[in-house]
């Protein structure tokens, strides 16, 4: 199967299969009047200046002079969950904080109850529909975390759903085990014992079944402290997992510092990250996975993205799609917030939603740039340039979405 995309006004992409930091974060290639030849789902040739790749094609798409970029990569989602939590909004508007609701047995624990009640099929169908919606917004690869089961049966159920989605859905889905997302009700007041149970039982079982590539922990005031997070992550590393940390989302209790010390692949959220934590991340080669739609939805400040870029930390922008702190899977909204609130440039933002998250979920060799030999994951935007994509707000500007050479939208 040979596909040609011709008449591309501007083909904009970062390059390479590694994450970009510092000034490199803002370097994209821009090819004017370009074309892409695709064969069997792989990019074969890219031309510019009106030149058309040679050969016969089974399908030709006219990009009508528009912007073309790599398919977006959402490096942080909680894609699989039972129920919703719209009941929390009046509590929040009356002044209850995110952690107040969690401490009262709601929040994540409410979703845990609903996820435990849900069958594999119910979770699968709901998440597959979310993935369809994500692809319609231009996302062709995403990460998905467990963490609403919090016991052997239900964490495995969630991870099996993520695995089945990865096998059956056109999107690529990369699994992360997040058993340390909250302390389940049966371990209330016994966080240390819950961590021990995960280190001894759950982490080895997830490894044995090959159900996750990364382990993640919610290192936060009244959830897991820095010492508990360290113990869990060290057990995960000993089992061969790579590490991620939900760090400094509400309070800086040492999560970003720990991420750097453990050379975690990524620290995620970082709204409250301080100098010490950021220096540790730069030192440890840890990527920042920033979630601006969560800052918006929780009414918080925005992570210090510019400082991170100055310190040489690779920056990603992701959705954090979940039923509590960010019930939106529209990564285009996160792009708008990255532009206006983080004050990142359109080029830095494109890197932050393509190659950098691809590398943070170990897919940098396959996706995240438009280059010969990479997977043909491509978006034609209803926009002439990245500036337009960063500026227009609330509309879906993804016009044509191509995954492994197949037109999905
Ligand atoms: O990344 N902070 C922890 N986890 C999610 C929220 C999960 C939830 O509220 O259900 C987050 O914001
Ligand atoms: Fe999250």
Coordinates of C-alpha atoms and ligand atoms in Angstrom, one line a residue:
X1 CA 0.0 0.0 0.0
X2 CA 1.5 3.3 -1.1
X3 CA 0.1 6.6 0.0
X4 CA 1.2 10.1 -1.1
X5 CA 0.4 13.3 0.8
X6 CA 1.0 16.2 -1.5
X7 CA 0.7 20.0 -1.5
X8 CA 1.7 20.4 2.2
X9 CA 2.0 24.1 2.9
X10 CA 4.4 23.6 5.8
X11 CA 5.7 20.3 7.1
X12 CA 6.9 21.1 10.7
X13 CA 8.7 18.5 12.8
X14 CA 11.4 18.0 15.3
X15 CA 14.1 15.6 14.2
X16 CA 15.9 12.6 15.7
X17 CA 14.9 9.8 18.1
X18 CA 16.1 11.4 21.3
X19 CA 14.5 14.0 23.6
X20 CA 15.3 17.6 23.1
X21 CA 16.3 20.0 25.8
X22 CA 17.5 23.6 26.2
X23 CA 17.6 25.5 22.9
X24 CA 17.2 22.2 21.0
X25 CA 13.6 22.0 22.4
X26 CA 12.7 25.0 20.1
X27 CA 14.3 23.7 17.0
X28 CA 12.0 22.3 14.3
X29 CA 12.5 21.6 10.7
X30 CA 10.0 23.5 8.5
X31 CA 9.7 22.3 4.9
X32 CA 7.7 24.5 2.5
X33 CA 5.5 23.0 -0.3
X34 CA 6.4 19.5 0.8
X35 CA 5.1 15.9 0.1
X36 CA 5.4 12.6 2.0
X37 CA 5.5 9.2 0.4
X38 CA 4.4 6.3 2.6
X39 CA 4.8 2.6 2.0
X40 CA 3.2 -0.1 4.2
X41 CA 2.7 2.3 7.1
X42 CA 6.3 3.7 7.0
X43 CA 7.6 7.1 5.8
X44 CA 9.6 6.4 2.6
X45 CA 10.5 9.8 1.3
X46 CA 9.9 13.4 2.1
X47 CA 10.3 16.2 -0.5
X48 CA 10.0 19.9 -0.5
X49 CA 9.9 22.9 -2.8
X50 CA 7.2 21.4 -5.0
X51 CA 9.1 18.2 -5.8
X52 CA 6.9 15.1 -5.8
X53 CA 8.3 11.7 -4.8
X54 CA 8.6 9.3 -7.7
X55 CA 6.5 6.2 -8.2
X56 CA 2.8 5.0 -8.3
X57 CA 0.5 5.5 -5.4
X58 CA -2.7 3.7 -4.4
X59 CA -4.0 6.8 -2.6
X60 CA -3.2 10.5 -2.9
X61 CA -4.2 13.1 -0.3
X62 CA -4.1 16.8 -1.2
X63 CA -3.1 18.7 2.0
X64 CA -4.4 21.9 0.3
X65 CA -1.4 24.0 1.5
X66 CA -2.0 23.3 5.2
X67 CA 0.2 22.5 8.2
X68 CA 1.4 18.9 8.6
X69 CA 3.0 17.6 11.8
X70 CA 3.8 14.2 13.4
X71 CA 0.8 12.6 15.2
X72 CA 0.6 13.9 18.7
X73 CA 1.9 11.8 21.6
X74 CA 0.0 12.1 24.9
X75 CA 2.6 10.9 27.5
X76 CA 0.4 11.0 30.6
X77 CA -3.2 9.7 30.8
X78 CA -5.4 7.8 33.2
X79 CA -7.4 6.5 30.3
X80 CA -9.2 3.6 32.0
X81 CA -11.6 4.3 34.8
X82 CA -15.1 3.5 36.0
X83 CA -17.8 6.2 36.4
X84 CA -17.3 9.9 36.5
X85 CA -17.0 12.5 39.3
X86 CA -19.1 15.5 38.3
X87 CA -20.6 15.3 41.8
X88 CA -17.3 16.8 43.1
X89 CA -17.6 20.2 41.3
X90 CA -20.1 21.7 43.8
X91 CA -17.8 20.7 46.7
X92 CA -14.9 22.3 44.9
X93 CA -16.8 25.4 44.2
X94 CA -17.7 25.6 47.9
X95 CA -14.0 25.6 48.7
X96 CA -13.0 21.9 49.2
X97 CA -9.4 21.2 47.9
X98 CA -8.5 18.2 45.7
X99 CA -6.7 16.6 48.7
X100 CA -9.6 17.4 51.1
X101 CA -11.9 15.4 48.9
X102 CA -9.4 12.5 48.7
X103 CA -8.9 12.5 52.5
X104 CA -12.7 12.3 53.0
X105 CA -12.7 9.0 51.0
X106 CA -13.8 10.6 47.7
X107 CA -11.7 11.7 44.7
X108 CA -9.5 8.9 43.4
X109 CA -11.1 6.5 46.0
X110 CA -14.5 7.2 44.5
X111 CA -13.2 6.2 41.1
X112 CA -11.5 3.1 42.7
X113 CA -14.9 1.9 43.9
X114 CA -16.5 2.4 40.5
X115 CA -13.5 0.8 38.7
X116 CA -13.6 -2.3 41.0
X117 CA -17.4 -2.7 40.2
X118 CA -16.8 -2.4 36.4
X119 CA -16.2 -5.5 34.2
X120 CA -13.3 -5.8 31.8
X121 CA -15.7 -5.3 28.9
X122 CA -17.3 -2.2 30.4
X123 CA -13.8 -0.7 30.9
X124 CA -12.6 -1.7 27.5
X125 CA -15.6 -0.3 25.6
X126 CA -15.4 3.0 27.5
X127 CA -11.7 3.4 27.0
X128 CA -11.8 2.4 23.3
X129 CA -14.4 5.2 22.8
X130 CA -12.0 7.6 24.5
X131 CA -9.2 6.5 22.2
X132 CA -11.4 7.1 19.2
X133 CA -12.0 10.6 20.5
X134 CA -8.3 11.2 21.2
X135 CA -7.4 10.2 17.6
X136 CA -10.0 12.6 16.3
X137 CA -8.0 15.3 18.1
X138 CA -4.8 14.2 16.4
X139 CA -3.3 12.0 19.1
X140 CA -1.9 8.8 17.6
X141 CA 0.1 7.4 20.6
X142 CA -0.6 7.6 24.3
X143 CA 0.5 6.3 27.7
X144 CA -2.1 4.9 30.0
X145 CA -1.7 4.3 33.7
X146 CA -3.5 1.8 36.0
X147 CA -4.1 3.0 39.6
X148 CA -7.9 2.8 40.1
X149 CA -7.8 -0.9 41.1
X150 CA -5.4 -0.8 44.0
X151 CA -5.5 -4.6 44.6
X152 CA -4.2 -7.5 42.7
X153 CA -7.4 -8.4 40.8
X154 CA -8.4 -4.9 39.8
X155 CA -4.9 -3.6 38.9
X156 CA -4.4 -6.6 36.7
X157 CA -7.9 -6.1 35.2
X158 CA -7.0 -2.5 34.3
X159 CA -3.6 -3.5 32.8
X160 CA -5.3 -6.2 30.8
X161 CA -7.7 -3.6 29.4
X162 CA -4.8 -1.4 28.5
X163 CA -3.0 -4.3 26.8
X164 CA -6.1 -5.3 24.8
X165 CA -6.5 -1.7 23.7
X166 CA -2.9 -1.6 22.5
X167 CA -3.5 -4.8 20.5
X168 CA -6.9 -4.0 19.0
X169 CA -7.2 -0.3 18.7
X170 CA -5.3 1.6 15.9
X171 CA -3.7 3.9 18.5
X172 CA -0.5 2.8 20.1
X173 CA -1.0 2.6 23.9
X174 CA 1.9 2.3 26.3
X175 CA 1.1 0.8 29.8
X176 CA 2.3 2.1 33.2
X177 CA 1.6 0.4 36.5
X178 CA 0.4 2.9 39.1
X179 CA -0.6 0.8 42.1
X180 CA 0.8 3.6 44.3
X181 CA -1.9 6.1 43.2
X182 CA -3.7 6.2 46.6
X183 CA -4.0 4.1 49.8
X184 CA -7.0 1.8 49.3
X185 CA -9.7 1.8 52.0
X186 CA -8.7 -1.7 53.3
X187 CA -5.2 -0.2 54.1
X188 CA -6.4 3.1 55.6
X189 CA -3.8 4.4 58.0
X190 CA -1.4 1.6 56.9
X191 CA 0.4 3.2 53.9
X192 CA 3.7 1.5 54.7
X193 CA 2.0 -1.9 54.7
X194 CA 0.3 -1.1 51.4
X195 CA 3.7 -0.1 49.9
X196 CA 5.2 -3.4 51.2
X197 CA 2.4 -5.4 49.7
X198 CA 3.0 -3.8 46.3
X199 CA 6.8 -4.3 46.5
X200 CA 6.3 -8.0 47.5
X201 CA 3.3 -9.0 45.4
X202 CA 1.9 -6.6 42.9
X203 CA 5.1 -5.3 41.2
X204 CA 6.5 -8.8 40.7
X205 CA 3.2 -10.1 39.3
X206 CA 2.8 -7.3 36.9
X207 CA 6.4 -8.0 35.7
X208 CA 5.7 -11.8 35.5
X209 CA 2.7 -11.1 33.2
X210 CA 4.6 -8.5 31.2
X211 CA 1.7 -6.0 31.6
X212 CA 3.6 -2.7 32.1
X213 CA 6.8 -0.9 31.0
X214 CA 6.9 1.8 33.7
X215 CA 5.9 2.2 37.4
X216 CA 4.5 5.4 38.7
X217 CA 3.7 6.7 42.2
X218 CA 1.7 9.7 43.5
X219 CA 4.3 11.3 45.7
X220 CA 2.2 13.9 47.5
X221 CA 1.2 15.3 50.9
X222 CA -1.3 12.8 52.5
X223 CA -0.7 10.2 49.8
X224 CA 2.8 8.7 49.6
X225 CA 5.7 10.5 51.1
X226 CA 9.2 10.6 49.6
X227 CA 10.5 7.6 51.6
X228 CA 7.6 5.4 50.6
X229 CA 7.8 6.5 47.0
X230 CA 11.5 5.7 47.0
X231 CA 11.0 2.2 48.4
X232 CA 8.3 1.5 45.8
X233 CA 10.3 2.8 42.9
X234 CA 13.5 1.0 44.0
X235 CA 11.5 -2.3 44.1
X236 CA 10.1 -1.5 40.7
X237 CA 13.6 -0.8 39.3
X238 CA 14.9 -4.1 40.7
X239 CA 12.1 -5.9 38.8
X240 CA 13.2 -4.2 35.5
X241 CA 10.7 -1.3 35.3
X242 CA 11.5 2.2 34.3
X243 CA 10.3 4.9 36.7
X244 CA 7.9 7.8 36.6
X245 CA 6.7 10.0 39.5
X246 CA 3.7 12.2 40.0
X247 CA 5.7 14.9 41.7
X248 CA 5.0 18.3 43.3
X249 CA 1.4 18.5 41.9
X250 CA 0.0 20.2 45.0
X251 CA 2.9 20.5 47.4
X252 CA 6.7 20.1 46.9
X253 CA 7.4 17.2 49.3
X254 CA 10.6 16.2 47.5
X255 CA 9.1 14.3 44.5
X256 CA 11.1 16.1 41.8
X257 CA 14.3 15.8 43.9
X258 CA 13.7 12.1 44.3
X259 CA 13.0 11.7 40.5
X260 CA 16.4 13.2 39.7
X261 CA 18.2 11.2 42.3
X262 CA 16.7 7.9 41.0
X263 CA 17.2 9.1 37.4
X264 CA 13.5 8.5 36.7
X265 CA 12.5 8.8 33.1
X266 CA 10.0 11.5 33.9
X267 CA 8.6 13.6 36.8
X268 CA 5.0 14.6 36.1
X269 CA 2.9 17.7 37.1
X270 CA 5.6 19.8 38.8
X271 CA 3.3 22.7 39.5
X272 CA 5.0 23.3 42.9
X273 CA 8.5 22.3 41.8
X274 CA 11.3 24.3 43.4
X275 CA 14.9 25.1 42.3
X276 CA 16.4 22.1 44.2
X277 CA 14.0 19.6 42.6
X278 CA 14.5 21.1 39.1
X279 CA 18.3 21.0 39.5
X280 CA 18.1 17.4 40.6
X281 CA 16.0 16.5 37.5
X282 CA 18.5 18.3 35.2
X283 CA 21.3 16.4 36.9
X284 CA 19.5 13.0 36.7
X285 CA 18.4 13.5 33.1
X286 CA 14.7 13.4 34.1
X287 CA 12.1 14.7 31.6
X288 CA 9.4 17.1 32.9
X289 CA 5.9 15.9 31.9
X290 CA 3.8 19.1 32.3
X291 CA 0.0 19.0 32.5
X292 CA -1.4 22.5 32.1
X293 CA -5.0 21.5 31.7
X294 CA -4.8 20.1 35.2
X295 CA -3.5 23.4 36.5
X296 CA -6.4 25.1 34.9
X297 CA -9.0 22.6 36.2
X298 CA -7.7 22.6 39.7
X299 CA -7.4 26.4 39.7
X300 CA -3.6 26.1 40.4
X301 CA -0.6 28.0 39.2
X302 CA 1.3 26.8 36.1
X303 CA 4.6 24.8 36.3
X304 CA 7.7 26.9 35.7
X305 CA 8.3 25.6 32.1
X306 CA 10.6 28.4 31.0
X307 CA 12.9 27.8 34.0
X308 CA 13.0 24.1 33.2
X309 CA 14.0 24.7 29.6
X310 CA 16.7 27.1 30.8
X311 CA 18.0 24.4 33.2
X312 CA 18.2 21.9 30.3
X313 CA 15.3 19.7 31.3
X314 CA 13.4 18.2 28.4
X315 CA 9.8 19.4 28.6
X316 CA 6.7 17.5 27.5
X317 CA 3.1 18.7 27.5
X318 CA 0.4 16.0 28.2
X319 CA -3.3 15.9 28.9
X320 CA -3.5 14.0 32.3
X321 CA -6.9 12.8 31.1
X322 CA -8.7 11.4 34.2
X323 CA -12.1 11.7 35.9
X324 CA -11.0 14.1 38.7
X325 CA -8.4 16.7 38.1
X326 CA -8.6 16.8 34.2
X327 CA -11.7 15.3 32.6
X328 CA -10.5 16.5 29.1
X329 CA -8.5 14.4 26.6
X330 CA -8.1 17.3 24.2
X331 CA -4.4 17.8 23.9
X332 CA -5.0 20.9 21.7
X333 CA -6.3 22.7 24.8
X334 CA -3.0 21.8 26.6
X335 CA -1.2 23.2 23.6
X336 CA -3.1 26.5 24.0
X337 CA -2.2 26.7 27.7
X338 CA 1.4 25.8 27.0
X339 CA 1.6 28.8 24.7
X340 CA -0.3 31.3 26.9
X341 CA 0.6 30.2 30.4
X342 CA 4.0 28.4 30.1
X343 CA 5.0 31.0 27.5
X344 CA 6.6 28.3 25.4
X345 CA 7.2 29.0 21.7
X346 CA 5.2 27.1 19.0
X347 CA 8.3 25.1 18.1
X348 CA 9.0 24.2 21.8
X349 CA 5.4 23.1 22.1
X350 CA 5.5 20.9 19.0
X351 CA 8.6 19.1 20.5
X352 CA 6.7 18.8 23.8
X353 CA 3.8 17.0 22.2
X354 CA 5.7 14.7 19.8
X355 CA 9.3 13.5 20.2
X356 CA 9.8 14.4 23.9
X357 CA 6.8 12.4 25.1
X358 CA 7.6 9.6 22.5
X359 CA 11.0 9.3 24.2
X360 CA 9.5 9.4 27.7
X361 CA 7.4 6.4 26.9
X362 CA 10.2 4.6 24.9
X363 CA 8.7 5.1 21.5
X364 CA 11.2 7.7 20.2
X365 CA 12.6 5.3 17.5
X366 CA 9.2 4.7 16.0
X367 CA 7.2 7.9 16.3
X368 CA 7.4 11.6 17.3
X369 CA 9.0 13.0 14.2
X370 CA 8.3 13.0 10.4
X371 CA 11.5 11.3 9.0
X372 CA 12.2 8.6 6.6
X373 CA 11.9 5.2 8.3
X374 CA 9.5 6.3 11.0
X375 CA 5.9 5.2 11.4
X376 CA 3.6 7.2 9.2
X377 CA 1.6 8.9 12.1
X378 CA 0.6 12.2 10.6
X379 CA -1.9 15.0 11.2
X380 CA -3.0 17.5 8.5
X381 CA -4.3 20.5 10.5
X382 CA -7.0 22.9 9.5
X383 CA -4.3 25.7 10.0
X384 CA -1.5 27.1 8.0
X385 CA 1.1 27.0 10.8
X386 CA 1.8 26.0 14.4
X387 CA 1.1 29.6 15.5
X388 CA -2.5 29.2 14.5
X389 CA -2.8 25.9 16.3
X390 CA -1.4 27.5 19.5
X391 CA -3.8 30.5 19.1
X392 CA -7.2 29.0 18.1
X393 CA -8.9 27.8 21.3
X394 CA -11.7 25.2 21.8
X395 CA -12.1 24.0 18.2
X396 CA -10.8 20.7 17.0
X397 CA -8.3 21.7 14.2
X398 CA -7.2 18.2 13.4
X399 CA -8.5 17.8 9.8
X400 CA -7.0 14.4 8.7
X401 CA -5.4 11.9 11.1
X402 CA -3.2 9.1 9.7
X403 CA -2.0 6.2 11.8
X404 CA 0.6 3.8 10.4
X405 CA -0.3 5.0 6.9
X406 CA -4.1 4.5 7.4
X407 CA -6.5 7.4 7.3
X408 CA -8.4 7.3 10.6
X409 CA -10.2 10.6 10.2
Ligands
LIG1 O1 -2.5 13.1 37.7 N1 -2.7 13.1 41.0 C1 -3.0 12.0 40.8 N2 -3.6 11.4 39.8 C2 -4.3 12.1 38.8 C3 -5.7 12.4 39.2 C4 -6.5 11.2 39.4 C5 -7.9 11.5 39.8 O2 -8.2 12.5 40.4 O3 -8.7 10.6 39.6 C6 -3.6 13.3 38.3 O4 -4.0 14.5 38.5
LIG2 FE1 -1.9 11.9 36.5

